[in-house]
Coordinates of C-alpha atoms in Angstrom, one line a residue:
M146 CA -31.5 1.0 65.5
I147 CA -32.7 -1.2 62.5
L148 CA -31.9 1.8 60.3
I149 CA -28.4 3.0 62.0
S150 CA -27.5 -1.0 62.3
F151 CA -28.2 -1.8 58.4
L152 CA -26.5 2.1 57.7
T153 CA -23.3 0.8 59.0
V154 CA -23.0 -2.6 58.1
L155 CA -23.8 -1.0 54.1
G156 CA -21.1 1.8 55.1
A157 CA -18.3 -1.0 55.9
F158 CA -19.3 -2.3 52.1
L159 CA -19.0 0.6 50.8
A160 CA -16.0 1.3 52.6
I161 CA -14.0 -2.2 51.5
G162 CA -14.7 -1.2 47.4
L163 CA -13.4 2.1 48.0
A164 CA -10.8 1.1 49.4
S165 CA -9.2 -1.4 46.4
I166 CA -8.7 1.9 44.4
R167 CA -5.5 1.8 45.8
Q168 CA -4.5 -1.4 43.7
A169 CA -6.7 -0.2 41.1
T170 CA -4.4 1.4 37.6
G171 CA -6.9 1.8 35.4
E172 CA -6.0 -0.6 32.9
R173 CA -8.9 -2.8 31.1
E174 CA -7.9 -6.1 31.8
D175 CA -6.9 -4.9 35.8
Y176 CA -10.7 -3.4 35.3
Y177 CA -12.7 -6.5 34.3
L178 CA -9.6 -9.3 35.3
A179 CA -8.1 -7.6 38.5
G180 CA -5.1 -8.4 36.2
R181 CA -5.5 -11.6 36.9
S182 CA -3.8 -12.6 40.6
V183 CA -6.6 -13.1 42.8
R184 CA -6.4 -15.4 45.4
P185 CA -7.9 -18.6 45.1
W186 CA -10.4 -18.2 48.3
L187 CA -11.0 -14.3 46.9
V188 CA -12.2 -16.5 43.5
G189 CA -14.3 -18.8 45.7
L190 CA -15.6 -16.6 48.0
S191 CA -16.4 -14.3 45.7
A192 CA -18.1 -16.8 42.8
V193 CA -20.8 -18.4 45.5
A194 CA -21.3 -14.8 46.7
T195 CA -22.5 -14.0 43.2
N196 CA -23.7 -17.5 42.4
N197 CA -26.5 -17.5 45.1
S198 CA -27.6 -13.5 45.0
G199 CA -31.0 -12.3 45.9
Y200 CA -32.0 -15.4 44.4
M201 CA -31.5 -17.6 47.3
F202 CA -32.3 -14.9 50.1
I203 CA -35.1 -13.9 48.7
G204 CA -36.2 -16.7 45.5
V205 CA -35.4 -19.8 46.9
I206 CA -36.8 -19.6 50.8
G207 CA -39.8 -18.1 49.2
Y208 CA -40.5 -20.9 46.8
T209 CA -39.0 -23.1 50.2
Y210 CA -42.1 -21.5 51.7
E211 CA -44.4 -22.6 49.6
V212 CA -44.1 -26.4 48.7
G213 CA -41.9 -27.4 52.2
L214 CA -39.0 -30.0 51.8
A215 CA -39.2 -31.0 48.9
A216 CA -37.6 -27.7 47.7
I217 CA -34.4 -29.7 48.9
W218 CA -34.6 -31.0 45.1
L219 CA -33.1 -27.9 44.0
M220 CA -30.6 -27.7 46.0
I221 CA -29.2 -31.1 45.1
G222 CA -29.5 -31.2 41.7
W223 CA -27.9 -27.4 41.4
I224 CA -24.4 -28.1 43.0
L225 CA -24.6 -32.1 41.5
G226 CA -24.9 -30.0 38.1
D227 CA -22.2 -27.1 39.3
F228 CA -19.5 -29.4 40.4
L229 CA -19.6 -30.9 37.5
G230 CA -19.3 -28.5 35.0
S231 CA -16.5 -27.2 37.5
T232 CA -14.5 -30.3 37.2
F233 CA -13.4 -30.2 33.6
V234 CA -14.3 -26.8 32.6
H235 CA -13.4 -23.6 35.0
R236 CA -9.6 -25.0 34.3
R237 CA -9.8 -25.1 30.6
L238 CA -11.3 -21.8 30.6
R239 CA -8.3 -19.8 32.7
Q240 CA -5.8 -21.7 30.5
A241 CA -7.6 -19.9 27.6
T242 CA -8.0 -16.3 28.9
A243 CA -4.2 -16.9 29.7
A244 CA -3.6 -17.9 25.7
T245 CA -5.8 -15.6 24.7
K246 CA -5.3 -12.4 27.2
E247 CA -8.4 -11.5 26.6
A248 CA -11.0 -9.5 29.5
S249 CA -14.3 -10.7 28.6
Y250 CA -16.0 -13.9 28.8
V251 CA -17.2 -13.0 25.2
S252 CA -14.1 -12.5 24.0
V253 CA -12.5 -15.5 25.2
L254 CA -14.5 -18.1 23.5
A255 CA -14.3 -15.9 20.5
R256 CA -10.7 -16.3 19.9
W257 CA -10.6 -19.9 21.5
Y258 CA -8.4 -21.8 19.1
G259 CA -7.1 -17.8 17.8
D260 CA -10.7 -18.4 15.4
G261 CA -11.5 -14.7 16.2
F262 CA -15.5 -15.5 15.6
A263 CA -15.8 -11.8 14.9
T264 CA -19.9 -12.3 13.7
W265 CA -20.8 -15.2 16.8
Q266 CA -18.7 -12.7 19.3
R267 CA -21.6 -9.7 18.3
I268 CA -24.1 -12.0 19.1
G269 CA -22.8 -13.5 21.7
A270 CA -22.6 -9.5 23.8
V271 CA -26.4 -9.0 22.7
I272 CA -27.5 -11.6 24.5
V273 CA -25.3 -11.1 27.6
V274 CA -26.5 -7.1 27.5
L275 CA -30.0 -8.0 27.3
F276 CA -30.0 -10.3 30.0
L277 CA -27.3 -9.1 32.5
I278 CA -28.9 -6.1 32.0
A279 CA -32.6 -8.0 33.6
Y280 CA -30.6 -10.3 35.6
A281 CA -29.4 -7.2 37.1
A282 CA -32.9 -5.7 37.7
A283 CA -33.7 -8.5 39.2
Q284 CA -30.9 -8.5 42.5
I285 CA -32.1 -4.9 42.2
A286 CA -35.6 -5.4 42.6
A287 CA -34.6 -8.1 45.2
G288 CA -33.5 -4.9 47.2
G289 CA -36.6 -3.4 46.9
K290 CA -38.8 -6.0 48.5
A291 CA -36.1 -6.9 52.0
L292 CA -36.1 -2.8 52.4
Q293 CA -39.9 -3.4 51.6
G294 CA -40.8 -6.3 54.3
V295 CA -38.1 -5.3 56.9
L296 CA -39.0 -2.2 56.9
G297 CA -42.2 -1.0 55.0
F298 CA -40.5 1.6 52.9
D299 CA -41.4 1.5 49.1
P300 CA -39.5 -0.6 47.1
R301 CA -38.0 1.6 44.3
L302 CA -36.3 3.2 47.4
G303 CA -34.8 -0.4 47.9
A304 CA -33.8 -0.7 44.2
I305 CA -32.6 2.6 44.2
A306 CA -30.2 1.8 47.4
V307 CA -28.5 -0.6 46.1
A308 CA -27.9 0.7 42.3
L309 CA -26.0 3.5 44.2
V310 CA -23.8 1.4 46.3
V311 CA -23.0 -1.0 43.3
V312 CA -21.6 1.6 40.8
A313 CA -20.3 3.7 43.1
Y314 CA -17.2 1.2 44.0
S315 CA -18.3 -1.1 40.8
I316 CA -16.7 2.2 39.1
A317 CA -13.9 2.7 41.9
G318 CA -12.0 -0.6 41.8
G319 CA -14.1 -2.3 39.3
I320 CA -14.0 -6.7 39.4
R321 CA -11.2 -5.4 42.3
A322 CA -13.6 -3.4 44.4
S323 CA -16.6 -6.2 43.5
I324 CA -14.5 -9.8 44.2
W325 CA -12.8 -8.0 47.8
T326 CA -17.1 -6.9 49.0
D327 CA -18.5 -10.4 47.3
A328 CA -16.2 -11.9 50.5
A329 CA -17.1 -9.8 52.8
Q330 CA -21.0 -9.9 51.9
S331 CA -20.2 -14.2 52.0
F332 CA -19.5 -13.4 55.6
V333 CA -22.4 -10.8 56.3
M334 CA -24.6 -13.3 54.2
L335 CA -23.8 -16.7 56.0
A336 CA -24.0 -15.0 59.1
A337 CA -27.8 -13.9 59.4
M338 CA -28.9 -17.0 57.9
T339 CA -27.6 -19.1 60.3
L340 CA -28.9 -16.6 63.1
M341 CA -32.3 -17.0 61.2
L342 CA -32.3 -20.5 61.7
V343 CA -30.6 -20.6 65.6
V344 CA -33.0 -18.1 66.3
G345 CA -36.1 -19.9 64.7
V346 CA -35.4 -23.2 66.2
Q347 CA -35.3 -22.3 69.5
G348 CA -38.6 -20.2 69.2
L349 CA -40.6 -23.6 68.2
G350 CA -39.4 -25.4 71.0
G351 CA -35.9 -26.6 69.2
W352 CA -35.4 -29.2 66.5
Q353 CA -38.5 -31.0 67.6
G354 CA -40.6 -28.2 68.6
T355 CA -40.0 -27.4 65.2
I356 CA -40.4 -30.8 63.6
E357 CA -43.7 -31.1 65.2
Q358 CA -45.0 -28.1 63.9
W359 CA -44.1 -29.0 60.2
Q360 CA -45.7 -31.7 60.1
A361 CA -49.2 -29.7 61.3
V362 CA -48.7 -28.6 58.1
P363 CA -50.4 -30.8 55.3
R364 CA -47.7 -32.8 53.2
F365 CA -44.9 -29.8 54.4
L366 CA -42.4 -32.5 54.7
D367 CA -43.6 -34.6 51.4
L368 CA -39.6 -35.5 50.5
F369 CA -41.7 -35.6 46.2
P370 CA -44.2 -33.2 45.8
D371 CA -47.9 -34.3 44.1
D372 CA -46.9 -33.5 41.0
L373 CA -44.2 -35.1 41.2
I374 CA -45.5 -38.4 42.6
L375 CA -47.9 -38.5 39.6
A376 CA -45.6 -38.3 37.4
G377 CA -43.3 -41.5 38.5
A378 CA -39.5 -42.2 39.5
A379 CA -39.0 -41.3 35.7
G380 CA -41.0 -37.3 36.1
M381 CA -38.0 -37.0 39.3
G382 CA -35.9 -38.0 37.7
L383 CA -36.1 -35.5 34.4
F384 CA -36.9 -32.7 37.1
V385 CA -33.8 -33.7 39.4
L386 CA -31.9 -34.0 36.4
G387 CA -33.5 -30.3 35.1
W388 CA -32.3 -28.9 37.9
M389 CA -28.6 -30.3 37.7
F390 CA -28.8 -28.9 34.5
A391 CA -29.5 -25.4 36.3
G392 CA -26.4 -26.0 38.7
F393 CA -24.9 -27.0 35.0
S394 CA -25.4 -24.0 33.9
V395 CA -22.6 -22.0 36.1
V396 CA -20.4 -22.2 33.1
G397 CA -22.5 -20.2 31.0
Q398 CA -22.8 -17.4 33.1
P399 CA -19.9 -14.8 32.1
H400 CA -20.4 -12.9 35.6
V401 CA -19.6 -16.1 37.4
M402 CA -17.3 -17.1 35.0
V403 CA -15.2 -14.2 35.2
R404 CA -14.3 -14.7 38.9
F405 CA -12.5 -17.9 37.5
M406 CA -10.5 -16.6 35.2
A407 CA -9.3 -13.2 37.5
L408 CA -7.7 -16.5 39.6
E409 CA -4.0 -15.7 40.1
R410 CA -2.7 -19.3 39.1
E411 CA -5.0 -21.8 37.1
D412 CA -3.0 -24.8 39.6
Q413 CA -5.3 -22.8 42.2
M414 CA -8.2 -23.4 40.8
V415 CA -8.7 -26.6 42.9
K416 CA -8.4 -24.7 46.5
A417 CA -10.8 -22.2 45.1
R418 CA -13.1 -24.9 43.8
V419 CA -12.9 -26.1 47.8
W420 CA -13.8 -22.8 49.1
Y421 CA -16.7 -22.3 46.8
Y422 CA -18.9 -26.0 47.3
S423 CA -18.2 -25.4 50.6
Y424 CA -19.6 -22.6 51.5
F425 CA -22.3 -22.7 49.1
I426 CA -23.0 -26.6 50.5
M427 CA -23.3 -24.4 54.1
F428 CA -25.5 -21.6 52.7
Y429 CA -28.1 -23.4 51.0
L430 CA -29.4 -26.0 53.4
L431 CA -29.6 -22.6 56.0
A432 CA -31.8 -21.7 53.2
T433 CA -33.7 -24.2 52.7
G434 CA -34.3 -24.8 56.6
V435 CA -35.1 -21.2 57.1
G436 CA -37.0 -21.2 54.3
M437 CA -39.1 -24.2 55.8
L438 CA -39.1 -22.1 59.7
S439 CA -41.2 -19.0 57.7
R440 CA -43.6 -21.0 56.6
I441 CA -44.4 -21.7 60.5
Y442 CA -43.5 -18.1 61.9
L443 CA -45.8 -16.5 58.5
P444 CA -48.7 -18.8 57.5
D445 CA -51.0 -16.2 55.6
L446 CA -47.5 -14.4 53.7
A447 CA -48.7 -16.9 50.6
S448 CA -51.9 -14.8 49.9
I449 CA -49.4 -11.2 49.9
D450 CA -46.0 -12.3 48.6
P451 CA -43.8 -15.5 49.8
E452 CA -40.8 -13.4 48.2
L453 CA -40.9 -11.2 51.5
A454 CA -40.5 -14.4 53.7
L455 CA -37.7 -13.7 55.5
P456 CA -37.3 -9.9 56.2
R457 CA -40.8 -10.2 57.4
M458 CA -39.4 -13.9 59.5
A459 CA -36.6 -11.4 60.7
V460 CA -38.6 -8.1 62.5
E461 CA -41.1 -11.1 64.6
L462 CA -38.0 -13.1 65.7
L463 CA -34.9 -10.4 66.3
P464 CA -34.2 -7.6 67.5
P465 CA -33.7 -4.0 65.8
V466 CA -29.3 -4.3 65.4
L467 CA -30.0 -7.9 64.3
V468 CA -32.8 -6.8 61.8
G469 CA -30.0 -5.0 60.6
L470 CA -27.8 -7.2 60.4
V471 CA -30.0 -9.7 58.3
L472 CA -31.6 -6.7 56.4
A473 CA -27.7 -6.4 55.0
G474 CA -27.5 -10.0 54.5
I475 CA -29.9 -9.7 52.2
F476 CA -28.6 -6.5 50.4
A477 CA -25.1 -8.1 50.7
A478 CA -26.5 -11.2 48.6
T479 CA -27.8 -8.3 45.9
M480 CA -25.3 -6.0 45.4
S481 CA -22.8 -8.9 45.1
T482 CA -24.6 -10.1 42.4
A483 CA -25.4 -7.1 40.3
D484 CA -22.1 -5.3 40.9
S485 CA -21.0 -9.1 39.1
L486 CA -23.6 -8.4 36.6
V487 CA -23.5 -4.8 35.6
L488 CA -19.1 -5.5 35.0
S489 CA -19.4 -8.6 32.6
C490 CA -22.7 -6.4 30.8
S491 CA -19.9 -3.2 30.6
A492 CA -17.4 -5.7 29.8
A493 CA -19.8 -6.7 26.4
I494 CA -19.9 -3.5 25.3
T495 CA -16.7 -1.9 25.4
H496 CA -14.9 -4.9 24.1
D497 CA -17.2 -6.9 22.6
L498 CA -19.6 -4.5 20.7
A499 CA -17.9 -1.1 20.5
P500 CA -16.6 -0.9 16.3
N501 CA -13.1 -0.1 18.2
R502 CA -12.1 -1.5 21.8
L503 CA -12.8 1.2 24.4
E504 CA -9.4 1.4 26.7
S505 CA -10.2 4.4 28.6
P506 CA -11.1 4.1 31.8
V507 CA -13.2 6.5 31.6
L508 CA -15.5 5.0 29.3
L509 CA -15.3 1.7 30.6
K510 CA -15.9 3.7 34.0
T511 CA -19.0 5.7 31.7
A512 CA -20.7 1.8 30.7
T513 CA -20.6 0.2 34.1
A514 CA -22.6 3.5 34.8
V515 CA -24.9 2.8 31.6
V516 CA -25.3 -0.6 32.7
T517 CA -26.4 0.3 36.1
L518 CA -29.2 2.9 35.5
A519 CA -30.1 0.9 32.7
A520 CA -31.0 -2.4 35.2
L521 CA -32.7 -0.2 37.9
G522 CA -34.2 2.1 35.1
L523 CA -36.0 -2.2 34.7
A524 CA -35.9 -2.6 38.1
L525 CA -38.8 0.2 39.0
L526 CA -40.8 -1.4 36.6
E527 CA -41.0 -5.0 36.7
S528 CA -43.4 -6.7 38.5
Q529 CA -42.2 -10.8 37.6
S530 CA -41.3 -12.8 41.1
V531 CA -36.8 -12.5 41.4
F532 CA -37.7 -16.3 41.6
N533 CA -38.4 -15.9 37.9
L534 CA -36.8 -13.8 36.2
V535 CA -33.4 -14.4 37.6
I536 CA -34.1 -18.4 36.1
L537 CA -34.9 -16.6 32.5
S538 CA -31.9 -15.1 32.3
W539 CA -29.7 -17.6 34.5
S540 CA -31.3 -20.3 32.3
T541 CA -30.9 -18.4 28.6
L542 CA -27.3 -17.5 28.6
A543 CA -26.5 -20.9 29.4
C544 CA -27.9 -22.2 26.4
A545 CA -26.5 -19.1 24.8
F546 CA -23.0 -20.2 25.9
A547 CA -22.6 -23.8 27.8
P548 CA -22.6 -26.0 24.4
L549 CA -19.3 -24.0 23.1
L550 CA -18.2 -23.4 26.1
V551 CA -18.1 -26.6 26.9
L552 CA -17.2 -28.3 23.2
Y553 CA -14.0 -26.2 24.2
A554 CA -13.1 -28.3 26.7
L555 CA -13.3 -31.7 25.4
G556 CA -11.2 -30.5 22.8
R557 CA -13.4 -29.9 19.7
R558 CA -13.2 -27.0 17.8
V559 CA -16.6 -25.5 15.1
T560 CA -16.8 -23.3 12.0
E561 CA -18.4 -19.7 13.0
T562 CA -21.5 -20.9 11.4
T563 CA -21.5 -23.4 13.6
A564 CA -21.1 -21.9 16.9
V565 CA -23.5 -19.0 16.0
A566 CA -26.2 -21.7 15.4
L567 CA -25.5 -23.6 18.5
M568 CA -26.0 -20.3 19.9
V569 CA -29.3 -19.3 18.7
A570 CA -30.6 -22.7 18.4
G571 CA -29.9 -23.1 22.2
V572 CA -31.9 -20.0 23.1
A573 CA -34.7 -20.5 20.9
I574 CA -34.9 -23.6 22.8
A575 CA -35.4 -22.2 25.8
L576 CA -37.3 -19.4 24.8
T577 CA -39.6 -21.7 23.0
W578 CA -39.8 -24.7 26.2
R579 CA -40.5 -22.2 28.8
F580 CA -43.4 -19.2 27.2
G581 CA -44.0 -21.6 23.4
F582 CA -44.8 -24.6 25.5
G583 CA -45.0 -24.0 29.3
F584 CA -42.8 -27.0 29.9
H585 CA -40.6 -25.1 32.2
T586 CA -43.0 -25.9 35.5
S587 CA -41.9 -29.7 35.0
I588 CA -38.1 -29.9 33.7
Y589 CA -35.6 -26.5 33.8
E590 CA -35.6 -25.8 30.0
G591 CA -31.6 -25.4 30.3
L592 CA -32.0 -29.5 29.6
P593 CA -32.7 -29.4 25.8
G594 CA -31.3 -26.1 25.4
I595 CA -28.4 -27.2 26.5
L596 CA -28.4 -30.7 25.6
I597 CA -29.7 -30.7 22.1
P598 CA -27.2 -27.7 20.8
L599 CA -24.3 -29.6 22.2
I600 CA -24.8 -33.4 21.0
A601 CA -26.1 -31.4 17.4
G602 CA -22.3 -29.4 18.2
W603 CA -20.3 -33.0 18.7
I604 CA -21.8 -33.9 15.7
F605 CA -20.6 -31.1 13.4
S606 CA -17.6 -30.4 15.3
Q607 CA -14.3 -32.1 14.8
P608 CA -11.6 -32.9 17.4
F609 CA -8.6 -30.6 18.4
A610 CA -5.7 -32.0 15.8
A611 CA -2.2 -31.4 17.2
N612 CA -1.1 -28.8 14.8
D613 CA -3.5 -26.6 15.8
E614 CA -3.1 -23.6 18.6
S615 CA -4.9 -24.1 22.0
P616 CA -5.2 -23.2 24.9
K617 CA -3.8 -26.1 26.8
D618 CA -0.5 -25.6 23.9
H619 CA -0.1 -22.1 25.7
P620 CA 2.5 -22.6 29.0
A621 CA 0.7 -21.4 31.7
E622 CA 2.4 -18.9 33.8
S623 CA 2.4 -21.6 37.3
R624 CA 4.5 -23.2 35.4
A625 CA 7.3 -20.0 35.1
L626 CA 6.2 -18.9 38.7

């Protein structure tokens, strides 16, 4: 019954994605940006589903299982940082997309002021390909863990299932298929998480009984982790600030930002953000609550793998048909991000790396299939946790692209040499912070990786001149409608 319920929902996702082929034109801009015709509610739900991903269902719940209530600081910092970036970056990026008429995130940045930073574009595309494939592998691996936790299957089988479904509808409808399925998946994700929280709390005798159970776990309800208490107020501030930069890092994620680039009109950005943050806050609260409940229901899971908390808990608490729904929700989370990642990676290959841009629909779809297979191959070999692999990819992409994008959004322009230096420096700082010094356990590597290049870029940049060509000087299509 679990498998039947799961396959039914999975089949519905596939059908929705394949249905998008009716509107597909096969052209590059349609394949990668849906012709810039996506409604605000679809943009908001697609972006938040892509952002949350298997990281939320698997990684965050596993992290909350281990640290308890203190995990709430990740949510506070992340959403605040994400919101800050969206206040001034998203609309400017949408304007630049219309002005440059480019179809990939890297290309828009490379031609923001019409300069055509060819060297920067090629280096940026290489970074996108490397880290988005790693990121996609983490999502595919999360699907494998879900199948393992619920049905006891080999996790490689789940990984293959995610890859096959993603490549099927992504090839059929491009980003439009991805966005349509993201919206449907977001509702299933929310339903699955709500179901787990309600049933979990009821099983412990309501909220009073649940809180009593949490209190019985040493330091589980402490608002501040032990290491941060020892570090004092300054340490706590840096911890939260670090996660604010993790949230701000959204502006450096091609697979998320391309959703806002595909928005129908720039003056609809506020509506898209309302949908995005309403869902995001609600879903993150639910995920934190379920993660805390899993510690009570599965006290011995820490010795196995905390990232299996949600699927194992579903098996214990729910009837088979609803277990299938939760499993479908986890798969939905992984697929909603994996499809976005492979399409953004495909765009980098066909639009930014190829000596001559590939415009043929066959070649565009072939690139998508190849990227998916590469990510699947890495997922089958990868042994790191989903949480760690996602954070590594997320921070590296953010440090590569966020400083330049922020400078552009603030009306600054730089030379190509400076742009390349900022990108390389950001990546180097992030990797050294994590692997050279190991400081990432206290402060997210994106903080120095974004902040240092941003300050340097401001010093070596020039303010936008009135006679320069800029995206804001191009009349947005919203003004013409």
